[in-house]
Amino acid sequence: MREDLLRHPVFKMAAEQFDRSADFLKLTEDVRERCKWPKRLITVTIPIKRDSGKTEVLFGYRVQHHLSRGPVKGGLRFHPNVDLGEVAALAMWMNWKCALMGLPFGGGKGGVACDPRTMSNHELENVTRRYTSEILPFIGPETDVMAPDMGTNEQTMAWITDVYATHAGHLVPSIVTGKPVILQGSEGRTEATGHGVAFLAARALKRLNSKVKEPTAIVQGFGNVGSHAARTLESYGIKVIAVSDVTGAIHAADGLSISDLMDHVAKTGSVKDFPGSEVVNPDAMLTMKCSILIPAALERVIDESNAADLQCVILAEGANGPTTTKADAIIEKRGDIFLIPDILCNAGGVTCSYFEWVQNLQRFQWSKQEVLSKLDTMMAQAFDRVVSFAERNEIPIRVAALSLGIKEVADVKSQRGLYP
Ligand code: NAD
């Protein structure tokens, strides 16, 4: 299994990042091994009847990296490329992210290999319910709490809540986060990840103030994270000049109206044909000149083929794992791009999920303003801590963020000792 995981390109990348930080921390071999490998790798099959009447068997996964600091927390992804290695890598990153943010969670991730864009609502509901039933023995508010990720949303979380409640015999809202507010979801959770990405990009911009006069932004991916990041940037007065989604990319030198674009996407399902915009090549879009580049879609989109050509001042990683190890080396050597690494940059989502879980346990509902102001405070503290740790130790900012998270987990493991 070790070798299988290490052969997977995304897991290999997460493992290389871990090794680099573990070297910096000088972790002993036994603690390093215990931190690196996931606690549970669960694979299930999900038979569903398609609307056509045909029966299809899908593969689903849930990986729980560690439970040492609390229940695992992490999204559920529906995407054709989902496999065990990708889910294991995402679970590992979640582990360091929760620890970095000081949240009482370990990292988890789940996914089903399917294409939600080709499935009806009824089929999606069936997949969600069957997936939940298959992993039911392994989840719970104190063991594993899911949330939305690519291809899933608050409706998916509502179905999971329903399956869990049906088996428990009563409503257990703390079983998932990112659920609808009517089901005791948290105000502010939907926009939390994108808002946090934009908040940190603006904070980084402030640090570089003298360098950037009229800030602009480019966003890859216009789903939950990308659209809300763009909307918050626009509210800060930062022009969003290009965005892309799976269907293509658009550009407007004077800036796109993000709320109009969100309406357009809600109506047409795509950013294409947005009035006042021109079509651009999605790959070329990544290397266009801008102040802030936000990859908010897939892994490994910044690689050795385009890292040297980037023309952004700040690279704010909304997606998980968007930059390969080779691209990291190129960016470090260039030294002219301020990187906000994924485990810090998109941590607004899990931080707000933590708020939702706390509200559910307390049977109490906070206002949106309360949620977003708490979120800004925690994001700002984490950002300042990571940046000063990187500066103090003269290490790249990704190594700093990972090291702070990994050290927290390593210390807990060492303190708890090894059973038996
Ligand atoms: P989503 O499904 O809501 O949106 C994904 C977007 O990416 C869509 O606009 C889709 O069209 C676009 N996309 C897909 N393939 C693309 C391609 N090849 N080129 C350009 N765009 C493409 O997903 P999301 O929840 O916004 O998640 C996006 C990323 O952010 C993922 O890496 C996810 O793990 C990460 N993330 C999400 C959250 C969250 O709270 N949702 C939290 C932390 C991290």
XYZ file of C-alpha atoms and ligand atoms in Angstrom:
464
model
C 0.000 0.000 0.000
C 2.856 2.433 0.819
C 4.338 1.918 -2.625
C 0.923 2.228 -4.314
C 0.294 5.529 -2.567
C 3.760 6.867 -3.325
C 3.285 6.062 -7.018
C 0.211 8.312 -7.112
C 1.204 11.778 -8.418
C -0.910 13.765 -5.945
C -0.061 11.639 -2.893
C 3.608 11.705 -3.914
C 3.441 15.498 -3.945
C 1.824 15.625 -0.470
C 4.433 13.127 0.817
C 7.327 15.172 -0.639
C 5.973 18.318 1.016
C 5.649 16.416 4.304
C 9.214 15.030 4.065
C 10.662 18.474 3.436
C 8.947 19.922 6.503
C 9.746 16.846 8.623
C 13.423 17.337 7.688
C 13.214 20.983 8.744
C 11.573 19.951 12.040
C 14.155 17.161 12.474
C 11.371 14.721 13.375
C 12.608 11.381 14.644
C 11.980 8.435 12.315
C 9.262 6.894 14.527
C 7.232 10.122 14.896
C 7.723 10.874 11.197
C 6.298 7.475 10.207
C 3.340 7.795 12.550
C 2.505 11.270 11.225
C 2.900 10.494 7.546
C 0.588 7.535 6.969
C -3.214 7.628 7.156
C -5.041 5.849 9.956
C -7.829 4.445 7.769
C -8.229 4.054 4.005
C -11.771 2.986 3.211
C -12.904 1.902 -0.270
C -16.531 1.088 -1.018
C -18.573 0.228 -4.070
C -21.787 2.117 -4.726
C -24.306 0.373 -6.946
C -26.914 2.772 -8.334
C -29.711 2.602 -10.839
C -29.281 5.310 -13.470
C -32.395 7.111 -14.756
C -32.027 5.024 -17.932
C -32.755 1.892 -15.861
C -29.168 0.671 -16.160
C -27.360 -0.400 -12.979
C -23.881 1.043 -12.511
C -21.289 0.374 -9.818
C -19.255 3.405 -8.734
C -16.199 3.465 -6.470
C -16.132 5.639 -3.358
C -13.420 6.416 -0.807
C -12.988 7.925 2.635
C -9.555 8.432 4.140
C -9.056 9.422 7.782
C -5.531 10.661 8.225
C -5.438 10.951 12.026
C -7.855 11.052 14.918
C -5.212 12.010 17.493
C -6.472 15.586 17.957
C -10.221 15.012 17.470
C -12.655 13.807 14.808
C -11.440 13.972 11.226
C -12.830 16.800 9.171
C -12.831 17.095 5.430
C -14.774 17.436 2.240
C -16.538 14.977 -0.021
C -15.657 15.281 -3.707
C -17.624 14.026 -6.730
C -15.319 14.077 -9.765
C -14.318 11.576 -12.481
C -10.627 11.653 -11.420
C -11.258 10.741 -7.770
C -9.235 7.757 -6.576
C -7.724 6.494 -3.332
C -4.354 8.230 -3.796
C -5.909 11.630 -4.461
C -8.264 11.315 -1.498
C -5.366 10.207 0.772
C -3.314 13.251 -0.272
C -6.230 15.606 0.358
C -6.807 13.994 3.786
C -3.142 14.514 4.693
C -3.281 18.205 3.716
C -6.485 18.603 5.767
C -4.622 17.165 8.752
C -1.921 19.825 8.700
C -4.481 22.539 7.885
C -6.660 21.786 10.933
C -3.586 21.666 13.179
C -2.182 24.899 11.723
C -5.484 26.667 12.432
C -5.580 25.235 15.971
C -8.866 23.407 15.299
C -9.628 20.272 17.360
C -9.800 18.068 14.260
C -7.725 15.611 12.282
C -7.806 15.531 8.498
C -10.154 13.468 6.366
C -11.367 13.440 2.796
C -13.837 11.447 0.747
C -14.852 11.110 -2.824
C -16.816 9.215 -5.416
C -15.473 8.708 -8.934
C -18.376 10.044 -10.983
C -19.197 13.038 -13.166
C -21.907 15.099 -11.441
C -22.281 17.237 -14.576
C -23.787 14.282 -16.417
C -26.028 13.087 -13.554
C -29.595 14.024 -12.642
C -30.504 15.300 -9.191
C -32.158 11.976 -8.476
C -28.990 10.048 -9.406
C -26.840 12.355 -7.265
C -29.164 11.816 -4.325
C -28.928 8.023 -4.759
C -25.115 8.100 -4.926
C -24.908 10.307 -1.834
C -27.302 8.175 0.209
C -25.679 4.866 -0.755
C -22.147 6.218 -0.188
C -23.203 7.449 3.265
C -24.771 4.087 4.162
C -21.615 2.237 3.098
C -19.339 4.347 5.326
C -21.862 4.734 8.172
C -19.863 2.632 10.697
C -16.901 4.978 10.315
C -18.534 8.407 10.591
C -20.057 10.423 13.455
C -19.799 13.860 15.113
C -16.889 12.599 17.251
C -15.181 10.504 14.566
C -15.626 11.929 11.066
C -17.494 15.049 9.949
C -17.865 15.655 6.192
C -18.331 18.930 4.266
C -18.774 19.945 0.604
C -15.867 19.917 -1.859
C -15.687 19.818 -5.656
C -18.910 18.599 -7.218
C -20.869 18.548 -3.933
C -22.814 21.262 -2.133
C -25.191 21.982 0.739
C -27.866 19.749 -0.797
C -25.407 16.820 -0.670
C -24.844 17.574 3.019
C -28.622 17.677 3.613
C -28.969 14.137 2.157
C -26.103 12.860 4.333
C -27.761 14.442 7.388
C -31.003 12.676 6.484
C -29.381 9.230 6.121
C -27.532 9.622 9.424
C -30.655 10.915 11.237
C -32.757 8.053 9.886
C -30.320 5.491 11.307
C -29.831 7.362 14.612
C -33.565 7.910 15.068
C -33.073 11.639 15.678
C -31.501 14.661 13.998
C -27.731 14.905 14.531
C -26.804 18.231 12.881
C -23.133 17.965 13.866
C -22.669 14.975 11.493
C -21.756 17.309 8.600
C -20.929 20.958 8.022
C -21.743 23.117 5.026
C -25.395 22.066 5.261
C -28.325 24.441 4.599
C -28.992 27.040 7.315
C -32.522 25.645 7.684
C -30.919 22.352 8.817
C -28.760 24.200 11.364
C -25.983 24.996 8.925
C -23.913 28.066 9.713
C -24.471 31.495 8.297
C -21.415 32.420 6.238
C -20.222 28.838 5.562
C -21.019 28.912 1.823
C -18.776 31.910 1.162
C -16.220 31.179 3.924
C -13.497 29.494 1.846
C -13.533 32.021 -1.002
C -13.895 34.921 1.413
C -10.869 33.682 3.370
C -8.800 33.323 0.178
C -9.608 36.906 -0.837
C -9.057 38.209 2.700
C -5.539 36.739 2.819
C -4.715 37.854 -0.740
C -5.654 41.404 0.286
C -3.584 41.083 3.472
C -0.585 39.962 1.393
C -1.201 42.862 -0.960
C -1.032 45.262 1.974
C 2.401 43.894 2.892
C 3.579 44.578 -0.669
C 1.722 47.871 -0.929
C 4.402 49.907 -2.584
C 4.780 47.337 -5.372
C 1.161 47.169 -6.568
C -0.715 50.281 -7.630
C -4.025 49.204 -9.229
C -4.527 45.601 -8.152
C -6.099 43.059 -10.485
C -6.982 39.390 -10.037
C -7.398 36.256 -12.159
C -9.358 33.265 -10.883
C -9.253 29.713 -12.228
C -12.466 27.862 -11.326
C -15.738 29.671 -10.720
C -17.446 27.255 -8.332
C -17.887 27.754 -4.614
C -14.339 28.884 -3.819
C -13.536 30.814 -7.004
C -16.805 32.750 -7.259
C -16.832 33.835 -3.616
C -13.140 34.754 -3.708
C -13.847 36.891 -6.774
C -16.866 38.498 -5.120
C -14.946 39.418 -1.955
C -12.026 40.801 -4.012
C -14.482 42.916 -5.990
C -15.963 44.212 -2.715
C -12.421 45.280 -1.705
C -12.163 47.288 -4.962
C -9.836 44.789 -6.673
C -10.654 44.298 -10.370
C -11.170 40.672 -11.403
C -10.018 40.708 -15.034
C -10.279 37.011 -16.000
C -11.935 33.824 -14.785
C -12.275 30.303 -16.094
C -14.287 27.176 -15.433
C -14.327 23.702 -16.946
C -15.980 25.098 -20.102
C -13.487 27.892 -20.904
C -12.012 31.255 -19.884
C -13.117 34.892 -20.244
C -11.327 38.224 -19.912
C -12.344 41.888 -19.479
C -9.542 44.412 -19.025
C -11.825 46.809 -17.096
C -12.948 44.081 -14.711
C -15.861 41.634 -14.687
C -19.014 42.325 -12.652
C -18.917 39.325 -10.350
C -22.519 39.307 -9.173
C -23.697 39.543 -12.813
C -21.296 36.731 -13.719
C -22.617 34.608 -10.842
C -26.175 35.136 -12.151
C -24.997 34.263 -15.682
C -23.373 31.021 -14.444
C -26.468 30.132 -12.403
C -28.588 30.544 -15.566
C -26.316 29.022 -18.223
C -24.040 26.694 -16.224
C -20.904 28.304 -17.683
C -18.794 31.488 -17.683
C -18.802 31.446 -21.497
C -20.704 34.110 -23.475
C -20.740 36.556 -20.572
C -21.667 39.952 -22.065
C -18.740 42.392 -22.281
C -16.067 39.696 -22.035
C -13.747 38.149 -24.606
C -12.767 34.498 -24.824
C -9.183 33.609 -23.864
C -7.250 30.382 -23.773
C -7.662 28.851 -20.262
C -3.987 27.820 -20.044
C -2.751 31.198 -21.310
C -4.996 32.890 -18.736
C -2.836 31.513 -15.915
C 0.226 33.368 -17.174
C -1.470 36.691 -17.901
C -0.226 39.733 -15.998
C -2.129 40.343 -12.745
C -1.529 41.176 -9.088
C -3.303 38.120 -7.647
C -3.631 34.708 -9.287
C -6.083 32.324 -7.602
C -6.177 28.718 -8.767
C -9.512 27.498 -7.367
C -10.194 24.290 -9.281
C -7.921 21.276 -9.601
C -4.561 20.014 -8.330
C -1.237 20.416 -10.176
C -2.234 23.213 -12.564
C 0.912 25.255 -11.832
C 3.753 23.006 -12.919
C 7.194 23.185 -14.527
C 5.591 24.097 -17.862
C 4.145 27.419 -16.687
C 5.758 28.375 -13.330
C 8.546 30.380 -14.945
C 5.994 32.310 -17.045
C 3.655 33.381 -14.227
C 3.179 37.144 -14.152
C 1.352 37.461 -10.832
C 2.687 39.149 -7.711
C 0.676 36.967 -5.322
C -0.230 33.326 -5.857
C -3.162 32.578 -3.550
C -3.910 28.848 -3.560
C -7.679 28.476 -3.271
C -7.563 24.884 -4.546
C -5.792 22.095 -2.692
C -2.450 21.122 -4.187
C -2.510 23.411 -7.258
C 1.301 23.800 -7.396
C 3.620 20.866 -8.088
C 6.896 20.322 -6.232
C 8.885 21.256 -9.363
C 6.867 24.464 -9.792
C 7.482 25.280 -6.110
C 11.228 25.066 -6.741
C 10.933 27.418 -9.738
C 8.832 29.915 -7.776
C 11.274 29.824 -4.835
C 14.200 30.446 -7.180
C 12.410 33.356 -8.874
C 11.741 34.947 -5.488
C 9.338 37.533 -6.937
C 6.013 35.821 -6.153
C 4.393 35.948 -2.722
C 2.870 32.485 -2.243
C -0.051 31.887 0.113
C 0.019 28.085 0.433
C -3.204 26.073 0.215
C -3.300 24.816 3.800
C -3.348 28.424 4.963
C -5.067 30.139 2.034
C -8.214 27.990 1.839
C -8.448 27.275 5.590
C -11.452 29.618 5.880
C -13.694 26.713 4.866
C -12.702 24.323 7.613
C -12.483 27.136 10.157
C -16.075 28.079 9.446
C -16.968 24.378 9.487
C -15.525 24.283 12.984
C -17.799 27.219 13.914
C -20.755 25.281 12.477
C -19.869 22.131 14.446
C -19.531 24.176 17.652
C -22.889 25.885 17.029
C -24.498 22.477 16.433
C -23.054 21.006 19.632
C -24.266 24.072 21.543
C -27.644 24.120 19.752
C -26.971 27.804 19.119
C -26.964 29.928 15.960
C -24.501 32.786 15.397
C -25.153 35.719 13.037
C -23.320 35.981 9.696
C -21.477 39.064 10.906
C -20.294 37.206 14.025
C -19.122 34.242 11.913
C -17.243 36.293 9.310
C -15.618 38.573 11.857
C -14.396 35.562 13.911
C -13.170 34.045 10.642
C -11.207 37.165 9.636
C -9.576 37.288 13.074
C -8.443 33.646 12.916
C -7.253 33.911 9.303
C -5.261 37.070 10.042
C -3.623 35.484 13.108
C -2.669 32.340 11.185
C -1.301 34.367 8.253
C 0.853 36.588 10.480
C 2.112 33.555 12.428
C 3.111 31.673 9.266
C 4.779 34.686 7.631
C 6.809 35.555 10.719
C 7.800 31.874 11.237
C 9.004 31.737 7.609
C 10.967 34.970 7.985
C 12.474 34.008 11.340
C 13.657 30.633 10.064
C 14.452 31.775 6.522
C 12.349 29.013 4.992
C 9.789 29.056 2.155
C 6.306 29.963 3.310
C 4.848 26.561 2.322
C 7.431 24.793 4.499
C 6.582 27.208 7.327
C 2.825 26.566 7.137
C 3.247 22.784 6.892
C 5.846 22.701 9.667
C 3.591 24.566 12.101
C 0.767 22.103 11.385
C 2.929 18.969 11.400
C 4.675 19.963 14.641
C 1.329 20.298 16.414
C 0.359 16.744 15.376
C 3.827 15.323 16.149
C 3.758 16.869 19.628
C 0.310 15.431 20.381
C 1.397 11.980 19.193
C 4.574 12.102 21.273
C 2.680 13.284 24.360
C -0.021 10.618 24.030
C 2.574 7.864 23.501
C 2.090 4.638 21.585
C -0.640 2.105 22.459
C -0.103 -0.701 23.390
P -16.808 23.449 -7.115
O -17.215 22.139 -7.639
O -17.821 24.317 -6.455
O -16.143 24.322 -8.297
C -15.094 23.844 -9.084
C -14.896 24.819 -10.242
O -13.731 24.437 -10.967
C -16.055 24.842 -11.238
O -16.278 26.168 -11.674
C -15.510 24.001 -12.393
O -16.127 24.327 -13.644
C -14.066 24.420 -12.337
N -13.169 23.523 -13.061
C -13.153 22.180 -13.088
N -12.186 21.742 -13.914
C -11.577 22.843 -14.392
C -10.522 23.071 -15.292
N -9.881 22.050 -15.863
N -10.153 24.352 -15.570
C -10.799 25.391 -15.015
N -11.807 25.243 -14.148
C -12.199 23.988 -13.853
O -15.552 23.171 -6.143
P -15.033 24.075 -4.950
O -15.723 23.637 -3.710
O -15.051 25.485 -5.353
O -13.518 23.536 -4.823
C -12.491 24.052 -5.658
C -11.141 23.728 -5.020
O -11.087 24.327 -3.716
C -10.848 22.256 -4.800
O -9.458 22.034 -4.915
C -11.254 22.032 -3.346
O -10.614 20.918 -2.763
C -10.776 23.333 -2.745
N -11.425 23.668 -1.471
C -12.781 23.775 -1.369
C -13.340 24.127 -0.147
C -14.820 24.357 0.022
O -15.229 24.806 1.116
N -15.646 24.118 -0.967
C -12.512 24.315 0.986
C -11.132 24.209 0.845
C -10.600 23.881 -0.395
